[in-house]
Short mmCIF file of C-alpha atoms in Angstrom, two decimals:
data_model
loop_
_atom_site.label_atom_id
_atom_site.label_comp_id
_atom_site.label_asym_id
_atom_site.label_seq_id
_atom_site.Cartn_x
_atom_site.Cartn_y
_atom_site.Cartn_z
CA MET A 1 85.70 -89.02 1.69
CA PRO A 2 87.56 -86.60 4.08
CA ALA A 3 85.32 -83.94 5.47
CA ARG A 4 88.11 -81.38 5.15
CA ALA A 5 87.99 -81.48 1.61
CA GLN A 6 84.66 -79.57 2.09
CA LEU A 7 86.21 -76.50 3.62
CA LYS A 8 87.32 -74.05 0.78
CA ILE A 9 89.36 -71.17 2.40
CA ASP A 10 90.45 -69.10 -0.47
CA ARG A 11 92.58 -66.42 1.36
CA GLU A 12 94.99 -66.49 4.23
CA PRO A 13 94.72 -63.07 5.64
CA GLN A 14 96.81 -62.34 8.91
CA LEU A 15 94.05 -61.89 11.42
CA LYS A 16 94.78 -60.51 14.87
CA ASN A 17 92.38 -62.21 17.72
CA PRO A 18 89.48 -62.85 15.39
CA ARG A 19 86.58 -63.52 16.99
CA LEU A 20 84.22 -66.06 14.97
CA VAL A 21 80.70 -65.04 14.59
CA LEU A 22 78.13 -67.78 13.25
CA ALA A 23 74.66 -67.56 12.03
CA TRP A 24 72.26 -69.72 10.49
CA GLY A 25 68.72 -69.33 8.99
CA SER A 26 65.88 -69.02 11.71
CA ILE A 27 62.56 -67.51 12.21
CA GLY A 28 62.65 -63.86 10.97
CA ASP A 29 66.09 -64.55 9.41
CA VAL A 30 67.34 -63.06 12.48
CA GLY A 31 70.86 -64.45 12.84
CA THR A 32 71.82 -64.31 9.27
CA GLU A 33 70.21 -60.79 8.51
CA ALA A 34 72.09 -59.47 11.65
CA VAL A 35 75.35 -60.98 10.80
CA ALA A 36 74.85 -59.74 7.14
CA TYR A 37 74.21 -56.22 8.43
CA LEU A 38 77.40 -56.36 10.44
CA ARG A 39 79.23 -57.66 7.21
CA ASP A 40 77.98 -54.95 5.02
CA LYS A 41 78.51 -52.05 7.42
CA LEU A 42 81.98 -53.26 8.08
CA GLY A 43 82.76 -54.10 4.49
CA ALA A 44 84.01 -57.50 5.41
CA GLN A 45 85.74 -59.51 2.78
CA GLU A 46 85.05 -63.14 1.48
CA LEU A 47 86.96 -65.65 3.01
CA GLY A 48 85.86 -68.98 1.85
CA HIS A 49 82.89 -71.48 2.09
CA ILE A 50 81.88 -74.88 3.06
CA GLU A 51 80.98 -77.09 0.04
CA PRO A 52 77.32 -78.20 0.71
CA TYR A 53 77.49 -81.49 -0.99
CA ASP A 54 77.91 -83.64 2.20
CA PHE A 55 75.33 -82.00 4.04
CA PHE A 56 72.41 -81.10 1.85
CA ASP A 57 70.38 -83.21 -0.77
CA PRO A 58 67.96 -80.83 -2.48
CA ALA A 59 64.83 -82.11 -3.94
CA ILE A 60 64.58 -81.10 -7.34
CA GLU A 61 61.91 -78.49 -8.72
CA VAL A 62 60.01 -78.90 -11.89
CA GLU A 63 58.13 -76.02 -13.71
CA ASN A 64 56.32 -76.67 -16.90
CA GLY A 65 57.66 -79.98 -17.50
CA VAL A 66 61.14 -78.80 -17.29
CA VAL A 67 63.59 -79.56 -14.33
CA GLU A 68 65.05 -76.26 -12.65
CA GLU A 69 68.99 -75.91 -12.07
CA LEU A 70 69.71 -77.71 -8.73
CA GLU A 71 70.47 -74.85 -5.79
CA PHE A 72 72.17 -75.83 -2.72
CA PRO A 73 72.34 -73.62 0.22
CA GLU A 74 75.30 -71.23 0.85
CA SER A 75 77.57 -71.31 3.93
CA LYS A 76 80.13 -68.58 3.67
CA PHE A 77 83.02 -67.17 5.62
CA TYR A 78 84.03 -63.29 5.57
CA TYR A 79 86.67 -61.51 7.44
CA TRP A 80 87.31 -57.97 8.54
CA LYS A 81 90.67 -56.21 9.76
CA ASN A 82 89.96 -53.86 12.61
CA GLY A 83 92.71 -51.44 12.53
CA ASP A 84 94.45 -51.77 16.06
CA GLY A 85 91.66 -53.60 17.46
CA ASP A 86 90.69 -57.27 17.26
CA ASP A 87 89.66 -58.86 13.92
CA LEU A 88 86.47 -60.59 12.92
CA ILE A 89 85.55 -63.71 11.11
CA LEU A 90 81.67 -64.02 10.06
CA PHE A 91 79.97 -67.02 8.90
CA ILE A 92 76.41 -66.70 7.37
CA ALA A 93 74.66 -70.12 6.34
CA ASP A 94 71.26 -70.21 4.73
CA TYR A 95 70.36 -73.44 6.48
CA GLU A 96 71.56 -75.67 9.08
CA PRO A 97 73.14 -78.80 7.61
CA GLN A 98 70.38 -81.60 6.81
CA VAL A 99 72.90 -84.25 8.07
CA GLY A 100 76.47 -84.76 9.40
CA ARG A 101 76.29 -82.08 12.01
CA TYR A 102 79.47 -83.20 13.79
CA GLU A 103 81.29 -82.90 10.50
CA TYR A 104 80.17 -79.65 9.70
CA ALA A 105 80.72 -78.38 13.19
CA SER A 106 84.43 -79.66 12.99
CA LEU A 107 84.97 -77.53 9.86
CA LEU A 108 83.82 -74.41 11.61
CA LEU A 109 86.19 -75.28 14.50
CA GLU A 110 88.75 -75.89 12.08
CA VAL A 111 88.67 -72.46 10.81
CA GLY A 112 88.73 -71.21 14.20
CA GLN A 113 92.05 -73.22 14.93
CA ARG A 114 93.65 -71.98 11.66
CA PHE A 115 93.01 -68.38 12.53
CA HIS A 116 93.67 -68.63 16.27
CA VAL A 117 90.15 -67.63 17.23
CA PRO A 118 89.96 -66.75 21.01
CA ARG A 119 86.00 -66.78 21.04
CA ILE A 120 83.13 -68.02 19.10
CA TYR A 121 79.68 -66.35 19.09
CA THR A 122 76.55 -67.80 17.58
CA ILE A 123 73.37 -65.78 16.83
CA TRP A 124 69.90 -67.19 16.32
CA ALA A 125 66.27 -66.75 17.20
CA PHE A 126 63.22 -68.67 18.40
CA PRO A 127 59.47 -67.94 17.63
CA SER A 128 57.71 -66.75 20.82
CA LEU A 129 54.48 -65.30 22.19
CA VAL A 130 56.23 -61.66 22.14
CA SER A 131 54.26 -58.98 20.31
CA HIS A 132 55.68 -57.16 17.51
CA THR A 133 54.96 -53.96 19.45
CA ALA A 134 57.44 -54.96 22.23
CA GLU A 135 61.13 -54.78 22.29
CA PRO A 136 62.37 -58.63 21.62
CA ARG A 137 64.50 -59.99 24.50
CA VAL A 138 67.86 -61.36 24.15
CA PHE A 139 68.94 -64.72 25.85
CA GLY A 140 72.34 -66.02 26.32
CA VAL A 141 74.18 -69.32 26.85
CA VAL A 142 78.06 -69.87 27.47
CA ASN A 143 80.15 -73.04 27.22
CA ASP A 144 82.50 -72.14 30.03
CA VAL A 145 81.50 -71.36 33.47
CA LYS A 146 83.88 -68.53 33.54
CA LEU A 147 82.11 -66.63 30.99
CA VAL A 148 78.84 -66.29 33.14
CA PRO A 149 79.81 -63.11 35.13
CA TYR A 150 80.73 -61.73 31.77
CA LEU A 151 77.34 -62.45 30.34
CA GLU A 152 75.90 -60.68 33.35
CA GLN A 153 77.36 -57.34 32.36
CA TYR A 154 74.80 -57.04 29.52
CA PRO A 155 71.15 -56.95 29.08
CA VAL A 156 71.03 -60.68 28.37
CA ILE A 157 68.67 -63.08 30.19
CA PRO A 158 70.55 -66.27 30.96
CA ILE A 159 69.08 -69.50 29.95
CA GLN A 160 69.13 -71.93 33.14
CA GLU A 161 67.68 -75.16 31.72
CA ARG A 162 67.00 -75.99 28.21
CA ASN A 163 67.58 -78.65 25.52
CA LEU A 164 69.32 -76.72 22.59
CA ILE A 165 68.26 -78.58 19.44
CA SER A 166 69.70 -76.21 16.80
CA MET A 167 73.39 -76.08 15.29
CA ASN A 168 74.25 -73.42 17.96
CA GLY A 169 74.22 -75.67 20.75
CA VAL A 170 76.11 -78.46 19.15
CA VAL A 171 78.92 -76.12 17.98
CA LEU A 172 79.33 -74.48 21.39
CA SER A 173 79.75 -77.95 23.07
CA LEU A 174 82.27 -79.11 20.64
CA ALA A 175 83.98 -75.79 20.91
CA ARG A 176 84.56 -76.21 24.65
CA GLU A 177 86.15 -79.67 23.83
CA ARG A 178 88.47 -78.26 21.41
CA GLY A 179 89.44 -75.43 23.65
CA PHE A 180 87.35 -72.42 22.46
CA GLN A 181 85.36 -69.95 24.61
CA GLY A 182 81.66 -69.70 23.09
CA ILE A 183 78.62 -67.37 23.72
CA TYR A 184 75.33 -67.93 22.23
CA LEU A 185 72.79 -65.00 21.85
CA LEU A 186 69.37 -65.87 20.81
CA SER A 187 66.42 -63.32 20.28
CA GLU A 188 62.87 -64.13 20.34
CA ALA A 189 60.66 -63.03 17.23
CA PRO A 190 56.63 -63.04 17.40
CA HIS A 191 55.51 -66.54 16.09
CA TYR A 192 53.28 -64.85 13.33
CA ALA A 193 56.42 -63.04 11.84
CA THR A 194 57.00 -63.57 8.15
CA GLY A 195 60.09 -62.55 6.19
CA THR A 196 62.99 -60.69 7.87
CA TYR A 197 62.06 -59.65 11.41
CA HIS A 198 64.57 -56.50 11.78
CA LYS A 199 63.49 -55.71 15.19
CA SER A 200 65.21 -58.82 16.53
CA CYS A 201 68.11 -58.21 14.22
CA ARG A 202 68.48 -54.80 15.97
CA ALA A 203 68.11 -56.31 19.30
CA VAL A 204 70.76 -58.96 18.93
CA LEU A 205 73.13 -56.81 17.39
CA ARG A 206 73.10 -54.12 20.16
CA VAL A 207 74.14 -56.78 22.43
CA LEU A 208 76.77 -58.30 20.10
CA THR A 209 78.25 -55.16 18.85
CA THR A 210 78.81 -54.07 22.31
CA MET A 211 80.45 -57.44 23.22
CA LEU A 212 82.67 -57.21 20.38
CA GLY A 213 83.58 -53.53 20.95
CA ILE A 214 82.45 -52.50 17.55
CA GLY A 215 80.72 -49.26 17.17
CA ILE A 216 78.24 -49.29 14.08
CA ALA A 217 75.01 -47.61 13.56
CA LEU A 218 72.01 -49.42 13.86
CA ASP A 219 69.56 -46.96 12.55
CA GLU A 220 69.14 -48.37 9.12
CA PHE A 221 66.97 -50.86 10.94
CA ASP A 222 64.53 -48.04 11.95
CA PRO A 223 62.64 -47.28 8.88
CA LEU A 224 62.02 -51.10 7.98
CA ILE A 225 60.80 -51.78 11.80
CA GLU A 226 58.29 -48.85 11.35
CA GLN A 227 57.12 -50.17 8.18
CA ALA A 228 56.77 -53.83 9.36
CA GLU A 229 54.95 -52.58 12.52
CA GLU A 230 52.65 -50.65 10.67
CA GLU A 231 51.81 -53.66 8.55
CA MET A 232 51.64 -55.82 11.24
CA ASP A 233 49.26 -53.63 13.09
CA GLU A 234 46.83 -53.71 9.95
CA ILE A 235 46.92 -57.54 9.88
CA VAL A 236 46.18 -57.68 13.52
CA LYS A 237 43.39 -55.42 13.32
CA LYS A 238 41.86 -57.10 10.42
CA ALA A 239 42.28 -60.46 12.17
CA SER A 240 40.49 -58.96 15.47
CA TRP A 241 37.59 -57.84 13.26
CA ALA A 242 37.35 -61.20 11.63
CA PHE A 243 37.18 -62.74 14.94
CA LEU A 244 34.61 -60.38 16.25
CA GLU A 245 32.61 -60.97 13.39
CA ASP A 246 32.71 -64.90 13.31
CA PHE A 247 32.35 -65.49 16.95
CA THR A 248 30.28 -62.82 18.56
CA ILE A 249 26.63 -61.58 18.20
CA ASP A 250 25.83 -58.31 17.09
CA TYR A 251 23.68 -57.06 20.02
CA GLY A 252 22.69 -54.07 18.13
CA ASP A 253 20.35 -56.33 16.03
CA PHE A 254 19.39 -58.45 18.71
CA PHE A 255 17.74 -55.53 20.81
CA LYS A 256 16.21 -54.14 17.61
CA GLU A 257 14.18 -57.32 17.29
CA GLU A 258 13.22 -57.12 21.12
CA GLN A 259 11.83 -53.89 20.40
CA MET B 1 87.30 -94.80 -11.01
CA GLU B 2 87.59 -94.54 -6.99
CA GLY B 3 84.67 -96.25 -5.14
CA ILE B 4 83.62 -98.22 -8.10
CA THR B 5 84.29 -101.94 -9.16
CA PHE B 6 83.79 -102.83 -12.84
CA HIS B 7 82.80 -106.29 -13.41
CA SER B 8 83.21 -106.16 -17.15
CA GLU B 9 84.50 -103.44 -19.86
CA PRO B 10 81.93 -104.11 -22.74
CA GLU B 11 81.86 -101.90 -25.84
CA LEU B 12 78.50 -100.26 -25.71
CA ARG B 13 76.83 -98.39 -28.77
CA ASN B 14 75.08 -94.95 -27.90
CA PRO B 15 74.00 -96.37 -24.55
CA SER B 16 71.32 -94.71 -22.65
CA LEU B 17 71.09 -94.86 -18.76
CA ILE B 18 68.01 -96.03 -17.08
CA ALA B 19 68.42 -95.36 -13.09
CA ALA B 20 66.03 -96.22 -10.31
CA TRP B 21 65.88 -96.28 -6.74
CA PRO B 22 62.95 -97.23 -4.28
CA GLY B 23 60.30 -94.57 -3.61
CA MET B 24 56.45 -94.38 -3.36
CA GLY B 25 54.67 -97.53 -4.78
CA GLY B 26 58.16 -98.91 -5.93
CA VAL B 27 57.26 -97.38 -9.34
CA ALA B 28 60.65 -96.66 -10.28
CA ILE B 29 62.63 -99.84 -8.90
CA ILE B 30 59.99 -102.29 -10.11
CA ALA B 31 60.10 -100.75 -13.57
CA ALA B 32 63.99 -100.95 -13.73
CA ARG B 33 64.24 -104.49 -12.24
CA TYR B 34 61.68 -105.65 -14.74
CA LEU B 35 63.63 -104.19 -17.49
CA ARG B 36 66.92 -105.67 -16.48
CA ASP B 37 65.43 -109.02 -15.85
CA LYS B 38 63.41 -109.13 -19.21
CA LEU B 39 66.15 -108.08 -21.36
CA GLY B 40 68.74 -110.28 -19.62
CA ALA B 41 71.01 -107.25 -18.79
CA GLU B 42 74.69 -108.36 -17.45
CA GLU B 43 76.53 -107.19 -14.60
CA LEU B 44 78.68 -104.02 -15.27
CA ALA B 45 79.74 -102.35 -12.07
CA THR B 46 79.08 -101.85 -8.44
CA ILE B 47 79.28 -98.82 -6.46
CA GLU B 48 81.13 -99.06 -2.99
CA PRO B 49 78.34 -98.50 -0.24
CA TYR B 50 80.65 -97.07 2.59
CA ASN B 51 80.35 -93.32 1.77
CA PHE B 52 76.54 -93.45 1.41
CA PHE B 53 75.04 -95.99 3.82
CA ASP B 54 75.22 -97.03 7.30
CA LEU B 55 75.40 -100.36 8.78
CA GLY B 56 72.13 -101.70 9.96
CA ALA B 57 71.54 -105.29 11.53
CA VAL B 58 73.87 -108.29 11.15
CA SER B 59 72.15 -111.64 10.97
CA VAL B 60 73.10 -114.68 12.79
CA HIS B 61 73.02 -118.24 11.62
CA ASP B 62 73.96 -121.28 13.71
CA GLN B 63 75.35 -118.88 16.52
CA VAL B 64 77.77 -117.18 14.13
CA VAL B 65 77.19 -113.66 12.97
CA GLY B 66 77.12 -113.10 9.10
CA GLU B 67 78.83 -110.53 7.12
CA PRO B 68 77.77 -106.97 7.14
CA GLU B 69 75.02 -106.16 4.83
CA PHE B 70 74.81 -103.00 2.74
CA PRO B 71 72.34 -101.99 0.15
CA GLU B 72 73.53 -102.75 -3.40
CA SER B 73 74.13 -99.75 -5.90
CA LYS B 74 74.75 -101.75 -9.02
CA PHE B 75 74.94 -101.14 -12.98
CA TYR B 76 74.04 -103.60 -15.63
CA PHE B 77 74.47 -103.39 -19.44
CA TRP B 78 72.51 -104.80 -22.44
CA ARG B 79 73.42 -104.82 -26.02
CA SER B 80 70.51 -104.31 -28.29
CA GLY B 81 72.20 -105.88 -31.24
CA GLY B 82 71.31 -102.61 -32.94
CA GLU B 83 72.37 -98.93 -32.58
CA LYS B 84 71.40 -98.30 -29.21
CA ASP B 85 72.51 -100.18 -25.99
CA LEU B 86 71.38 -99.76 -22.53
CA ILE B 87 73.06 -99.16 -18.87
CA ILE B 88 70.58 -99.79 -16.19
CA PHE B 89 71.46 -98.83 -12.61
CA LEU B 90 69.52 -100.17 -9.64
CA GLY B 91 69.80 -98.76 -6.27
CA GLU B 92 68.55 -101.19 -3.46
CA ALA B 93 67.98 -98.32 -1.00
CA GLN B 94 68.00 -94.38 -1.12
CA PRO B 95 71.49 -93.22 0.14
CA VAL B 96 71.30 -92.07 3.70
CA VAL B 97 73.79 -89.33 2.96
CA ARG B 98 75.56 -87.63 0.02
CA GLY B 99 72.82 -88.31 -2.71
CA TYR B 100 74.67 -85.71 -4.55
CA GLN B 101 77.84 -87.64 -4.69
CA LEU B 102 76.17 -90.86 -5.56
CA ALA B 103 74.36 -89.35 -8.28
CA ASN B 104 77.50 -87.77 -9.52
CA LEU B 105 79.18 -91.45 -9.43
CA VAL B 106 76.25 -92.88 -11.30
CA LEU B 107 76.64 -90.41 -14.05
CA ASP B 108 80.43 -90.97 -13.99
CA VAL B 109 80.06 -94.40 -15.00
CA ALA B 110 77.22 -93.43 -17.57
CA GLN B 111 79.81 -91.01 -19.43
CA ARG B 112 82.62 -93.29 -19.40
CA PHE B 113 80.47 -95.41 -21.67
CA LYS B 114 79.38 -92.47 -23.66
CA ALA B 115 75.77 -92.47 -22.51
CA LYS B 116 74.00 -89.21 -23.63
CA GLY B 117 70.38 -89.58 -22.27
CA VAL B 118 69.28 -90.40 -18.85
CA TYR B 119 66.01 -91.67 -17.85
CA THR B 120 64.59 -91.90 -14.22
CA PHE B 121 61.18 -92.95 -13.10
CA ALA B 122 59.10 -91.71 -10.13
CA ALA B 123 55.50 -91.96 -8.53
CA ALA B 124 52.97 -89.14 -8.80
CA PRO B 125 50.53 -89.77 -5.85
CA SER B 126 46.81 -88.50 -6.84
CA HIS B 127 43.21 -88.83 -6.44
CA ILE B 128 42.78 -92.00 -8.66
CA TYR B 129 40.99 -95.03 -7.95
CA HIS B 130 43.33 -98.30 -8.12
CA THR B 131 41.35 -99.66 -10.95
CA SER B 132 41.69 -96.72 -13.24
CA ARG B 133 44.61 -96.10 -15.75
CA PRO B 134 47.36 -94.05 -14.43
CA LYS B 135 48.46 -90.98 -16.15
CA ILE B 136 51.89 -90.44 -16.99
CA LEU B 137 53.62 -87.08 -16.13
CA GLY B 138 56.88 -85.96 -17.46
CA ALA B 139 59.81 -83.80 -16.38
CA ALA B 140 62.83 -83.06 -18.63
CA THR B 141 66.20 -81.21 -18.46
CA GLU B 142 65.31 -79.14 -21.52
CA PRO B 143 62.15 -77.64 -22.88
CA ARG B 144 62.69 -79.41 -26.22
CA LEU B 145 62.31 -82.76 -24.55
CA ALA B 146 59.36 -81.78 -22.42
CA GLU B 147 57.74 -80.80 -25.68
CA GLU B 148 58.63 -84.09 -27.43
CA LEU B 149 57.04 -85.92 -24.50
CA LYS B 150 53.70 -84.50 -25.18
CA GLY B 151 53.51 -86.60 -28.42
CA MET B 152 53.82 -89.65 -26.48
CA ASP B 153 50.72 -89.15 -24.21
CA VAL B 154 52.72 -87.77 -21.33
CA THR B 155 51.65 -84.69 -19.57
CA PRO B 156 54.24 -82.39 -18.57
CA MET B 157 54.57 -82.02 -14.88
CA ALA B 158 53.14 -78.46 -14.32
CA ALA B 159 55.00 -77.57 -11.03
CA GLY B 160 56.17 -79.54 -8.05
CA THR B 161 59.19 -81.47 -6.74
CA ILE B 162 60.79 -84.84 -7.30
CA SER B 163 62.41 -85.86 -4.07
CA GLY B 164 64.90 -88.62 -3.56
CA LEU B 165 67.55 -89.71 -5.96
CA ASN B 166 64.99 -90.55 -8.91
CA GLY B 167 64.58 -86.54 -8.90
CA LEU B 168 68.18 -85.44 -7.89
CA LEU B 169 69.89 -87.62 -10.68
CA LEU B 170 68.03 -85.51 -13.32
CA GLY B 171 68.98 -82.08 -11.61
CA VAL B 172 72.70 -83.43 -11.50
CA ALA B 173 72.36 -84.42 -15.17
CA LYS B 174 71.28 -81.07 -16.10
CA ARG B 175 74.19 -79.42 -14.46
CA ARG B 176 76.43 -81.92 -16.81
CA ASN B 177 74.52 -80.76 -19.80
CA MET B 178 73.22 -84.38 -20.18
CA GLU B 179 69.71 -85.11 -21.41
CA GLY B 180 67.33 -86.23 -18.88
CA ILE B 181 63.84 -87.40 -18.62
CA CYS B 182 61.92 -88.50 -15.55
CA LEU B 183 58.53 -90.38 -15.94
CA LEU B 184 56.14 -90.26 -13.30
CA GLY B 185 53.56 -92.64 -13.09
CA GLU B 186 50.32 -91.85 -11.11
CA ILE B 187 49.63 -93.87 -8.05
CA PRO B 188 46.47 -93.92 -5.79
CA ILE B 189 47.34 -91.60 -2.74
CA TYR B 190 46.15 -94.36 -0.28
CA THR B 191 48.62 -97.11 -1.81
CA THR B 192 51.84 -95.24 -1.54
CA PRO B 193 53.54 -98.03 0.72
CA ILE B 194 52.52 -100.90 -1.55
CA PRO B 195 54.13 -101.87 -4.90
CA ASN B 196 52.38 -100.58 -7.95
CA PRO B 197 53.36 -102.63 -10.94
CA LYS B 198 50.56 -101.04 -12.95
CA SER B 199 52.16 -97.81 -12.51
CA SER B 200 55.44 -99.27 -13.47
CA LYS B 201 53.79 -100.76 -16.34
CA ALA B 202 52.69 -97.51 -17.68
CA VAL B 203 56.03 -95.79 -17.22
CA LEU B 204 57.72 -98.53 -19.06
CA GLU B 205 55.41 -98.38 -22.05
CA VAL B 206 56.57 -94.90 -22.56
CA LEU B 207 60.11 -95.67 -22.03
CA ILE B 208 60.22 -98.59 -24.84
CA LYS B 209 58.67 -96.22 -27.27
CA LEU B 210 61.20 -93.63 -26.57
CA LEU B 211 64.02 -96.09 -26.78
CA GLY B 212 62.33 -98.04 -29.68
CA ILE B 213 62.74 -101.33 -28.09
CA GLU B 214 60.41 -104.26 -27.79
CA LEU B 215 59.46 -105.67 -24.18
CA ASP B 216 56.76 -108.16 -23.18
CA LEU B 217 54.97 -106.39 -20.10
CA ALA B 218 52.51 -109.18 -19.48
CA GLU B 219 54.05 -110.44 -16.29
CA LEU B 220 53.52 -106.89 -14.87
CA ASP B 221 49.90 -107.11 -15.82
CA GLU B 222 49.50 -110.13 -13.94
CA TRP B 223 51.11 -108.70 -10.96
CA ALA B 224 49.08 -105.69 -11.15
CA LYS B 225 45.97 -107.88 -11.53
CA ARG B 226 46.59 -109.53 -8.25
CA GLU B 227 47.58 -106.04 -6.45
CA GLU B 228 44.09 -105.08 -7.65
CA GLU B 229 42.19 -107.74 -6.56
CA GLU B 230 43.85 -107.74 -3.11
CA MET B 231 42.94 -103.96 -2.74
CA GLY B 232 39.43 -104.79 -3.74
CA ARG B 233 39.27 -107.44 -1.26
CA ASN B 234 40.48 -105.26 1.51
CA ILE B 235 38.14 -102.21 0.76
CA ALA B 236 35.11 -104.82 0.68
CA ALA B 237 36.25 -106.27 4.03
CA LEU B 238 36.45 -102.83 5.27
CA ARG B 239 32.86 -102.25 3.99
CA GLU B 240 31.85 -105.25 5.99
CA SER B 241 33.44 -104.71 9.18
CA HIS B 242 33.48 -100.93 9.60
CA ALA B 243 30.87 -99.49 7.34
CA GLU B 244 29.94 -96.78 9.76
CA GLU B 245 33.37 -95.89 11.32
CA ALA B 246 35.17 -95.72 8.12
CA LYS B 247 32.29 -93.98 6.35
CA ARG B 248 34.19 -91.04 5.16
CA LEU B 249 37.13 -93.15 3.85
CA LEU B 250 34.48 -95.38 1.92
CA ASP B 251 32.79 -92.49 0.50
CA TYR B 252 36.03 -91.45 -0.87
CA PHE B 253 36.59 -94.63 -2.61
CA ASP B 254 33.02 -94.54 -4.11
CA GLN B 255 33.74 -91.06 -5.29
CA LEU B 256 36.84 -92.21 -7.06
CA GLU B 257 35.26 -95.31 -8.56
CA GLN B 258 32.52 -93.11 -9.90
CA ALA B 259 34.77 -90.11 -11.26
CA SER B 260 35.79 -90.54 -14.89
CA ALA B 261 39.46 -91.22 -15.26
CA GLU B 262 39.82 -87.77 -17.26
CA GLU B 263 38.26 -85.67 -14.72
CA GLY B 264 39.46 -87.14 -11.58
CA ILE B 265 37.63 -85.73 -8.62
CA GLN B 266 37.59 -82.04 -8.07
CA GLU B 267 36.90 -82.03 -4.32
CA LEU B 268 37.85 -84.49 -1.60
CA LEU B 269 34.39 -84.49 0.05
CA GLU B 270 35.31 -82.27 3.12
CA LEU B 271 38.57 -84.52 3.90
CA SER B 272 41.92 -83.05 3.89
CA THR B 273 44.92 -85.13 2.50
CA GLU B 274 46.01 -85.56 6.13
CA GLU B 275 42.89 -86.96 7.32
CA LEU B 276 42.47 -89.19 4.45
CA LEU B 277 45.90 -90.53 5.06
CA GLY B 278 45.15 -90.81 8.84
CA ASP B 279 42.13 -92.93 7.80
CA VAL B 280 43.89 -95.38 5.33
CA GLU B 281 46.50 -95.88 8.19
CA ARG B 282 43.80 -96.50 10.64
CA PHE B 283 41.47 -98.72 8.63
CA LEU B 284 42.96 -100.00 5.25
CA LYS B 285 46.43 -100.73 6.52
CA ARG B 286 44.59 -102.99 9.15
CA GLU B 287 42.62 -104.81 6.64
CA ARG B 288 45.84 -105.30 4.60
CA GLU B 289 47.67 -106.63 7.49
CA LYS B 290 44.74 -109.07 8.47
CA GLY B 291 44.72 -110.26 4.74
CA ASN B 292 48.45 -111.17 4.85
#
């Protein structure tokens, strides 16, 4: 089966120098939520999707003896026309493909070729020892040595030596082979973060929107971040008390007996 | 039909599809093979493997390399002589990629012969002793079918997932508005890599009731007995050789043996499933290999 049949582009908008921004599910949904924020703020339009059937085989779920409807992860493209400036194509995927990474990456790059994309950005996050009270750092990798000085203009920590195991690395490497420049921005999130971690979304978007030259307000993240921080403080406080009670002696009682 | 070779074009009456791929305890594939062999089902069609499997090793005979070998995905048919015929599909291996498309091809063939119902089998690993009678769980594409199964001594699967094609086929059948049932036979959690003809027999007993056909299951009984005796010997040998070292595993077996079939065991001593499987790998597998 030709892989190309799995690429469904529903519209053919005329796009000017569109930069392609890619995101997959990761810890704290950082990449996907960041790009979804961008999509919603800009009012980006649907462009197409990748059919999941070559890349995912879901296990079926059963509830009370009845099989649930099959659900496949979504991988969707959006586009945004930027008036006089350069346009955007956004790609948001629930998960990385289970199999067929090369084919899948080729489909993404085909979109790049079709719309004459000059540069690709991929967004991701990894679990780290960062505290939820700290500002998450943003790291960067490029696929072209000429981009190194460009990256240095931004508050991005360059990654020197690392094996990249997510799709981001695969796409960047194939992108170079096919003549695309590529930048990979990855943020960090506390390893204990559950649900969406907005603080990292904001951190990575600060860098990305500056690179893209797109001014959008990021303040919608603020109340969400504040609320999550309060909740996490509470959890950490409880965990610390539980630790103290389980692993320390109450010296108050100890001295009482002595007297 | 692209990717499918037909070996015959029989006229079939109201056929049902029974499809099976290898999985835990071989429950599904053993049951479906037995059905094919006992009924003397004939070849119907073969699905080309190239989209779903990768080439593995190639054998050499007398210095000459053999043909490339792919797992077979093959249909058989059986005419009942009555109103309800059968199509039996046997997949020699789970596909490496594009399981969804393989499931669709299987149902394409079934629908070409106007099949309405689809049956699959699977294993439900649980804390039962290998000598006890396995319960049958059921999952269906519609609540009405799940309800009907209750009358056949089948417990509706409360919640969970069925992985692999034995499950996926049912999900795809549901998408196509076909009726489908998966019968899951319990198997002891410590026997998942070895054949479990006892559980295969138990799912077949339900299937033949559902289909209203007769089938002699005695050969599965004999095979089940041999497997059971071997497992008994392995556990006895382990008791001899590593009574102290393998104590918590042996305690687990004692507990299972004493528990009544209905109740099962409520708590696994202090053992997590991971620890249990680790012990099985360490001790029981070794006894099995020694015995072979």
